[in-house]
Tab-separated table of N, CA, C and O in Angstrom:
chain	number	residue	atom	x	y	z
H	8	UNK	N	0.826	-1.160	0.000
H	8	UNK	CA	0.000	0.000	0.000
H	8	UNK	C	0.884	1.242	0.000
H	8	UNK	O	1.684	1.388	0.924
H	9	UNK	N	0.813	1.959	-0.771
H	9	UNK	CA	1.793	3.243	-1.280
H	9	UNK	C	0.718	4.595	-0.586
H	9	UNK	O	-0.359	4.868	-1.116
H	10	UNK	N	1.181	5.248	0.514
H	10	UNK	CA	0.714	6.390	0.900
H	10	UNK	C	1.223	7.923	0.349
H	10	UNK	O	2.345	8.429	0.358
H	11	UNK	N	0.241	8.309	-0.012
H	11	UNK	CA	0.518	9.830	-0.329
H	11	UNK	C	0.671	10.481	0.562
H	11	UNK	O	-0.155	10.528	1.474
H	12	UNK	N	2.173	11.416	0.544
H	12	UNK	CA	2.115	12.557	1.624
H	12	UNK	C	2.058	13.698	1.271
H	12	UNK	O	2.816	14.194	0.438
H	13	UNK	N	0.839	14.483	2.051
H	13	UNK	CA	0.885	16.320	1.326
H	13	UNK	C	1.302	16.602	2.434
H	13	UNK	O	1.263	16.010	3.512
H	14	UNK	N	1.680	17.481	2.136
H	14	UNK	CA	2.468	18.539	2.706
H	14	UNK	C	1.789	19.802	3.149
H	14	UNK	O	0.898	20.110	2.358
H	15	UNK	N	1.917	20.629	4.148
H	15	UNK	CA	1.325	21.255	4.382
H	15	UNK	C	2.114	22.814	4.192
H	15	UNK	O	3.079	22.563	4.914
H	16	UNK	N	2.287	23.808	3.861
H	16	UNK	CA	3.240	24.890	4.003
H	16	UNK	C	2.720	25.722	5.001
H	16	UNK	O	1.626	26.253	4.811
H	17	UNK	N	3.403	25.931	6.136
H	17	UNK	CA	2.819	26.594	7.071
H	17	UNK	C	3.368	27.895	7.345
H	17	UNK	O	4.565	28.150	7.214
H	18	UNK	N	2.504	28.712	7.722
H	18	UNK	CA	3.268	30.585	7.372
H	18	UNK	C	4.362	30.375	8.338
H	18	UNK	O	4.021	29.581	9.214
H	19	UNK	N	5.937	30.959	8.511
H	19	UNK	CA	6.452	31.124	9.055
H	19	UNK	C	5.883	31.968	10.603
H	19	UNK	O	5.178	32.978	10.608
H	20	UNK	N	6.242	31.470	11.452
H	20	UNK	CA	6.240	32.413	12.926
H	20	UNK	C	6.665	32.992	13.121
H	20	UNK	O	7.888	32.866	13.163
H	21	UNK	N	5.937	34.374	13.474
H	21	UNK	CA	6.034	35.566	13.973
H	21	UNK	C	7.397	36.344	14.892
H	21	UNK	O	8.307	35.594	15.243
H	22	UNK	N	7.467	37.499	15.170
H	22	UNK	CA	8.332	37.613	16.185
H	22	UNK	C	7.780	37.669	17.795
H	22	UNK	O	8.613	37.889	18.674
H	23	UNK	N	6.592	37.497	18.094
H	23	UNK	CA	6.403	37.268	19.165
H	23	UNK	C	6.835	35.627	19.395
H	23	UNK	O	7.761	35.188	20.077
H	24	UNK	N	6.142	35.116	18.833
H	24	UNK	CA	6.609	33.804	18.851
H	24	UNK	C	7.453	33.052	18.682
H	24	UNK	O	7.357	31.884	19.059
H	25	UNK	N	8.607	33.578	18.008
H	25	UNK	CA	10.457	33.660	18.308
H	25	UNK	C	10.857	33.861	19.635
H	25	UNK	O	11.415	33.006	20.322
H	26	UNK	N	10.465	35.409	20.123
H	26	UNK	CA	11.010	36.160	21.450
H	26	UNK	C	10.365	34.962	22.539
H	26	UNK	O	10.990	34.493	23.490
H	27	UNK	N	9.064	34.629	22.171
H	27	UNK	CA	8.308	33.464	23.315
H	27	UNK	C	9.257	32.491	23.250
H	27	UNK	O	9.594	32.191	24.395
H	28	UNK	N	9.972	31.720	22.236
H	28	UNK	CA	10.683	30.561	22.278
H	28	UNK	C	12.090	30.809	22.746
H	28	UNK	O	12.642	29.920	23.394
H	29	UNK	N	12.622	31.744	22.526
H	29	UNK	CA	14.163	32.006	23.055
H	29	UNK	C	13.790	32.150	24.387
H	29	UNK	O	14.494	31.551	25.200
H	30	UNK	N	12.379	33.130	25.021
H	30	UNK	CA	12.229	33.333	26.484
H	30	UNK	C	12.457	31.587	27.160
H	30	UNK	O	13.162	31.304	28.129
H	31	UNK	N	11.774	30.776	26.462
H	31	UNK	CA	11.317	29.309	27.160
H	31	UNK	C	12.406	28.658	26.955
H	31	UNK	O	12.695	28.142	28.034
H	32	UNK	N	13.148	28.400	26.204
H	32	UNK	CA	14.997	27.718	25.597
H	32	UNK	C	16.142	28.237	26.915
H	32	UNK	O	17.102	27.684	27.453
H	33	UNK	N	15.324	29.862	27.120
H	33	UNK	CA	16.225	30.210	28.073
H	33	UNK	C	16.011	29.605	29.587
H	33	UNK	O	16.734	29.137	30.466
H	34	UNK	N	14.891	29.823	29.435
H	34	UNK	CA	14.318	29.060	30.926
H	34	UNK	C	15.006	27.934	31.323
H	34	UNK	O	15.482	27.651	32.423
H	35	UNK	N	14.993	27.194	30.047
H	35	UNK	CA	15.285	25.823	30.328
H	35	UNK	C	17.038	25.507	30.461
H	35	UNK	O	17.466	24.442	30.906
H	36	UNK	N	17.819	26.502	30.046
H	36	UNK	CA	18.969	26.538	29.822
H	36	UNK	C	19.394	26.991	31.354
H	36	UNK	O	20.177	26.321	32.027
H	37	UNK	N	18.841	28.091	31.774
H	37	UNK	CA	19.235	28.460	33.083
H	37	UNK	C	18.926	27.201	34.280
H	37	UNK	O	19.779	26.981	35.140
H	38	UNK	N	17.898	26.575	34.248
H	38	UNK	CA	17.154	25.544	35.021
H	38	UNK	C	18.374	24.458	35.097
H	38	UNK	O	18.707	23.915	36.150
H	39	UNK	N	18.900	24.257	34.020
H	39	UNK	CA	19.857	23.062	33.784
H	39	UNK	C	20.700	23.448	34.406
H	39	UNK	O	20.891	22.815	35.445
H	40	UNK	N	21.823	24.896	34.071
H	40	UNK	CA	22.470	25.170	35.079
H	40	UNK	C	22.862	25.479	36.361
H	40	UNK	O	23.922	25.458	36.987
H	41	UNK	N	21.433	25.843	36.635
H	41	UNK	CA	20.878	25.524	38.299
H	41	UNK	C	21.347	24.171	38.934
H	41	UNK	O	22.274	23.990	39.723
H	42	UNK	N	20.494	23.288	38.404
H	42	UNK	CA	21.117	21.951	38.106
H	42	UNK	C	22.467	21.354	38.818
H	42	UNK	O	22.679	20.991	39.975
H	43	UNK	N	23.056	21.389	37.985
H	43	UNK	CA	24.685	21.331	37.708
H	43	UNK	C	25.269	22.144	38.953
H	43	UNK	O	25.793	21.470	39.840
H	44	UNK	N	25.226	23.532	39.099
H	44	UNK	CA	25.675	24.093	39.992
H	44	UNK	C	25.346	23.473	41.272
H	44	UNK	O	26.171	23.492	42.185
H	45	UNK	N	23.767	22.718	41.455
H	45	UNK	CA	23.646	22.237	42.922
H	45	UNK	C	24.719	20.945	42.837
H	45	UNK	O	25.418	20.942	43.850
H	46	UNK	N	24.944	20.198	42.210
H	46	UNK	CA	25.060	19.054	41.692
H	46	UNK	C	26.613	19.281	42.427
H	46	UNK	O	27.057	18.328	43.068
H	47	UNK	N	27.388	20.475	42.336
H	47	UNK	CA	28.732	20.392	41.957
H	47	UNK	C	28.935	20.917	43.761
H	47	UNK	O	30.019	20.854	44.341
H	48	UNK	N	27.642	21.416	44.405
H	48	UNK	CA	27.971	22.100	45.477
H	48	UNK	C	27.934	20.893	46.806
H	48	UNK	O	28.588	20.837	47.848
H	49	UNK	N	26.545	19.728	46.067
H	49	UNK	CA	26.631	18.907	47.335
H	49	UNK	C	27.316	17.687	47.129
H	49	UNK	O	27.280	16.754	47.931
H	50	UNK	N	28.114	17.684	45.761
H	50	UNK	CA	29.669	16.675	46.165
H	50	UNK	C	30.425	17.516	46.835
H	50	UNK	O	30.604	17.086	47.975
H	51	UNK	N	31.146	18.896	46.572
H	51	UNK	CA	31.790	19.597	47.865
H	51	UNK	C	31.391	19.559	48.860
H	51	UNK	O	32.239	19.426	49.741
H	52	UNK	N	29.841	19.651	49.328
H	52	UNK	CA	29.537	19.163	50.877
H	52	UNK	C	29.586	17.906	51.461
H	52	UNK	O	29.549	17.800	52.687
H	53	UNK	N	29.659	17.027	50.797
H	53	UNK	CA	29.702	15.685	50.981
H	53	UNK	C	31.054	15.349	50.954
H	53	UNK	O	31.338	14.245	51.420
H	54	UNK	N	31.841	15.956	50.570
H	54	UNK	CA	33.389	15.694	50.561
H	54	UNK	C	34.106	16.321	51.925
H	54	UNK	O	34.649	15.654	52.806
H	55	UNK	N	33.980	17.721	51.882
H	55	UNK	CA	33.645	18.135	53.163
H	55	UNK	C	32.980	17.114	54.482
H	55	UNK	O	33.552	17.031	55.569
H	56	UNK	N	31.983	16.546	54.232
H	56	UNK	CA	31.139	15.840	55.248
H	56	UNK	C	31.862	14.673	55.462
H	56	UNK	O	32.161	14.178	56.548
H	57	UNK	N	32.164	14.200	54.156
H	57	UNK	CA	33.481	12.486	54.431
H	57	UNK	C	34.717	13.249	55.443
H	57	UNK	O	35.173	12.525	56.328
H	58	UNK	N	35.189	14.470	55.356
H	58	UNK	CA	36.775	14.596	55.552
H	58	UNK	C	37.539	14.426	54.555
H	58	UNK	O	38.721	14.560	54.873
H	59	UNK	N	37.351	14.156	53.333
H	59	UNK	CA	38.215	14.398	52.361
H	59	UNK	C	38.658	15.690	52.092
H	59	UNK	O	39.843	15.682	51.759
H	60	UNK	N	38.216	16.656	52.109
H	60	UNK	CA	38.996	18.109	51.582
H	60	UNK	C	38.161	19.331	52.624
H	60	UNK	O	37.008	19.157	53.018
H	61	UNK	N	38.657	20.065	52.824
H	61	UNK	CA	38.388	21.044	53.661
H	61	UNK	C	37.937	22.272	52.901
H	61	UNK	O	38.352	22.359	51.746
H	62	UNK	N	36.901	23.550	53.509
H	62	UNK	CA	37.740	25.206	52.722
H	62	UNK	C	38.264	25.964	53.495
H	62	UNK	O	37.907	27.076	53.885
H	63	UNK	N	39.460	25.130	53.818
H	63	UNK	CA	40.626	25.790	54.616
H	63	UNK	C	40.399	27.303	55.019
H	63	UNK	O	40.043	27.796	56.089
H	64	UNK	N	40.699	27.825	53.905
H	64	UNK	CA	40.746	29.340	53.974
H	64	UNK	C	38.841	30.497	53.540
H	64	UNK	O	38.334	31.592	53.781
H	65	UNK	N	38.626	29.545	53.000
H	65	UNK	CA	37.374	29.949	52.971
H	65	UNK	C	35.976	29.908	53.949
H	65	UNK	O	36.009	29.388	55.064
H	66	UNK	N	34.838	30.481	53.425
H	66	UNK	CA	34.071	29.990	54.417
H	66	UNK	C	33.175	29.130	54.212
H	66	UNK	O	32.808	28.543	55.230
H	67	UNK	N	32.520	28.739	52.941
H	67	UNK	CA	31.490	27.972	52.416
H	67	UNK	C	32.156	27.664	51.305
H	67	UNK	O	33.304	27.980	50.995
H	68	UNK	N	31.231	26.917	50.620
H	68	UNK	CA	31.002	25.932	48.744
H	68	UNK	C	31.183	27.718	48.238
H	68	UNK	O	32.270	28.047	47.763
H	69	UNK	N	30.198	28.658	48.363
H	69	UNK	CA	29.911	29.252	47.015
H	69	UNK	C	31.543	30.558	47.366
H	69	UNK	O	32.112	31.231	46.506
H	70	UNK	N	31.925	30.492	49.127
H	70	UNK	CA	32.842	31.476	48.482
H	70	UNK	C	34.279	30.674	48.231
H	70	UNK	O	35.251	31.410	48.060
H	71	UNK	N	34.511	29.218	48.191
H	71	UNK	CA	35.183	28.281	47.536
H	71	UNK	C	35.535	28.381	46.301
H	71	UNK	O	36.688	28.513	45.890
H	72	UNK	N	34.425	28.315	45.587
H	72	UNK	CA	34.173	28.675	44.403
H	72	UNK	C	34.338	29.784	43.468
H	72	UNK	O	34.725	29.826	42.300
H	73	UNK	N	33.923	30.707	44.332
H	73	UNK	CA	34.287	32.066	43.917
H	73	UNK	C	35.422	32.553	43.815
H	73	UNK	O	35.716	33.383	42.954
H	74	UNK	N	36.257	32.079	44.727
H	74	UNK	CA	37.708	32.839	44.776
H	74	UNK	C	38.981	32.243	45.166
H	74	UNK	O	40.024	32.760	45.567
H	75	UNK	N	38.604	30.886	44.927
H	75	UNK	CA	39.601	29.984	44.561
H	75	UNK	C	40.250	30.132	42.812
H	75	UNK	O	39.768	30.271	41.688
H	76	UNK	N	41.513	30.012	43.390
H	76	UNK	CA	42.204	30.300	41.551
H	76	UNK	C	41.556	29.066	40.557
H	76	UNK	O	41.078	29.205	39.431
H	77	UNK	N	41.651	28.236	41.085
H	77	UNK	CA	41.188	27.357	39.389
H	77	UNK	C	39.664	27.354	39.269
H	77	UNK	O	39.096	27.292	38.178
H	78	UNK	N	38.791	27.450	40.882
H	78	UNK	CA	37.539	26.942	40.310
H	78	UNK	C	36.825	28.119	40.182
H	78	UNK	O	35.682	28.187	39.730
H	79	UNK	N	37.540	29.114	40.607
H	79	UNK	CA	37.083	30.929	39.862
H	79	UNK	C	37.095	31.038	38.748
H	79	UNK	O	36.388	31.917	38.254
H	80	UNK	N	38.048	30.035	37.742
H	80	UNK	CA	37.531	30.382	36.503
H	80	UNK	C	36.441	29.483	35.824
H	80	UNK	O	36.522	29.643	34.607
H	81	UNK	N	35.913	29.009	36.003
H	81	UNK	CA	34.748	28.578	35.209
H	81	UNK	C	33.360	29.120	35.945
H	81	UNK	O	32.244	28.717	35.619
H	82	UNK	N	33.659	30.300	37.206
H	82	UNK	CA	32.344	30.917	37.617
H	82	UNK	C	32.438	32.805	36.810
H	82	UNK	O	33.457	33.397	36.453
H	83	UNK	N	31.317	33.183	36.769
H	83	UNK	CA	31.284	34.562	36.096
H	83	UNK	C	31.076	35.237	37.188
H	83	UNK	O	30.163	35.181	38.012
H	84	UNK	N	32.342	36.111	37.090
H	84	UNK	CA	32.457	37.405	38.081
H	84	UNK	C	31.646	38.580	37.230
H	84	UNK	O	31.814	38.813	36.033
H	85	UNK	N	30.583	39.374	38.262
H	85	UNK	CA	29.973	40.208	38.008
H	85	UNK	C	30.182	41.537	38.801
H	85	UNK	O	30.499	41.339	39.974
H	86	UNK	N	30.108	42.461	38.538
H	86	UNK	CA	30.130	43.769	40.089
H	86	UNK	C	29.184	43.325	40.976
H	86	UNK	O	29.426	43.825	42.075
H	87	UNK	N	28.560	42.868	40.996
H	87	UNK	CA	27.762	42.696	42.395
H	87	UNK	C	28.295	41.901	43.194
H	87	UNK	O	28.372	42.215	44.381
H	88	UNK	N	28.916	40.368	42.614
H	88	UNK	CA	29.203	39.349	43.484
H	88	UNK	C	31.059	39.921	44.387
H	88	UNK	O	31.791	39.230	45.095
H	89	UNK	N	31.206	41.128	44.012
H	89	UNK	CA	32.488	41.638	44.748
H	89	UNK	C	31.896	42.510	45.736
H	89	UNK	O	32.819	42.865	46.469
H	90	UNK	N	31.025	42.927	46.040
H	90	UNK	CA	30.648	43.939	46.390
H	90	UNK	C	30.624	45.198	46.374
H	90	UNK	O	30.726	45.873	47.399
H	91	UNK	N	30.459	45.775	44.966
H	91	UNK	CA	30.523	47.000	44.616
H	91	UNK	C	28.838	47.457	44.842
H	91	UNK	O	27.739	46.933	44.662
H	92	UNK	N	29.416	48.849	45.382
H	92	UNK	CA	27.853	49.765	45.286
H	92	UNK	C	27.479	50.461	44.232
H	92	UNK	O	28.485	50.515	43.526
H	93	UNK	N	26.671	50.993	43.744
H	93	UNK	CA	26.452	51.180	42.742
H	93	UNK	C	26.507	53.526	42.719
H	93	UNK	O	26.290	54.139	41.674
């Protein structure tokens, strides 16, 4: 049995409905990295919690993170997170 397929041509979408899809792509992009970031904070607490590694000099995961030389670079420094006033 040989099926015919039509095709349908459908008007291209709008720019609301672009700006709606990058808004929701983004959502989902930030959500993931939410994600990940918890992901990465409660093996440091749990490593911490075994006794495997300490933050010696620090006081928590996020200012570990922040201002430690290697794992400062894969976080984004902004003026706020230094504490600048505006």
């Amino acid at each position: 049995m040989m099926y015919s397929m039509e095709t349908q041509s459908l008007p291209p979408a709008g720019f609301f409905r672009r700006l709606g899809a990058l808004f929701y792509d983004s959502l989902i992009i930030l959500a993931v990295i939410m994600m990940a970031g918890g992901i990465v904070v409660a093996i440091l607490e749990a490593l911490v919690a075994a006794g495997v590694m300490n933050y010696a000099p620090y006081t928590d995961a996020s200012d570990f993170l922040g201002n430690h030389p290697f794992w400062s670079l894969f976080t984004p420094h902004t003026s706020l997170s230094h504490g600048s006033t505006f």
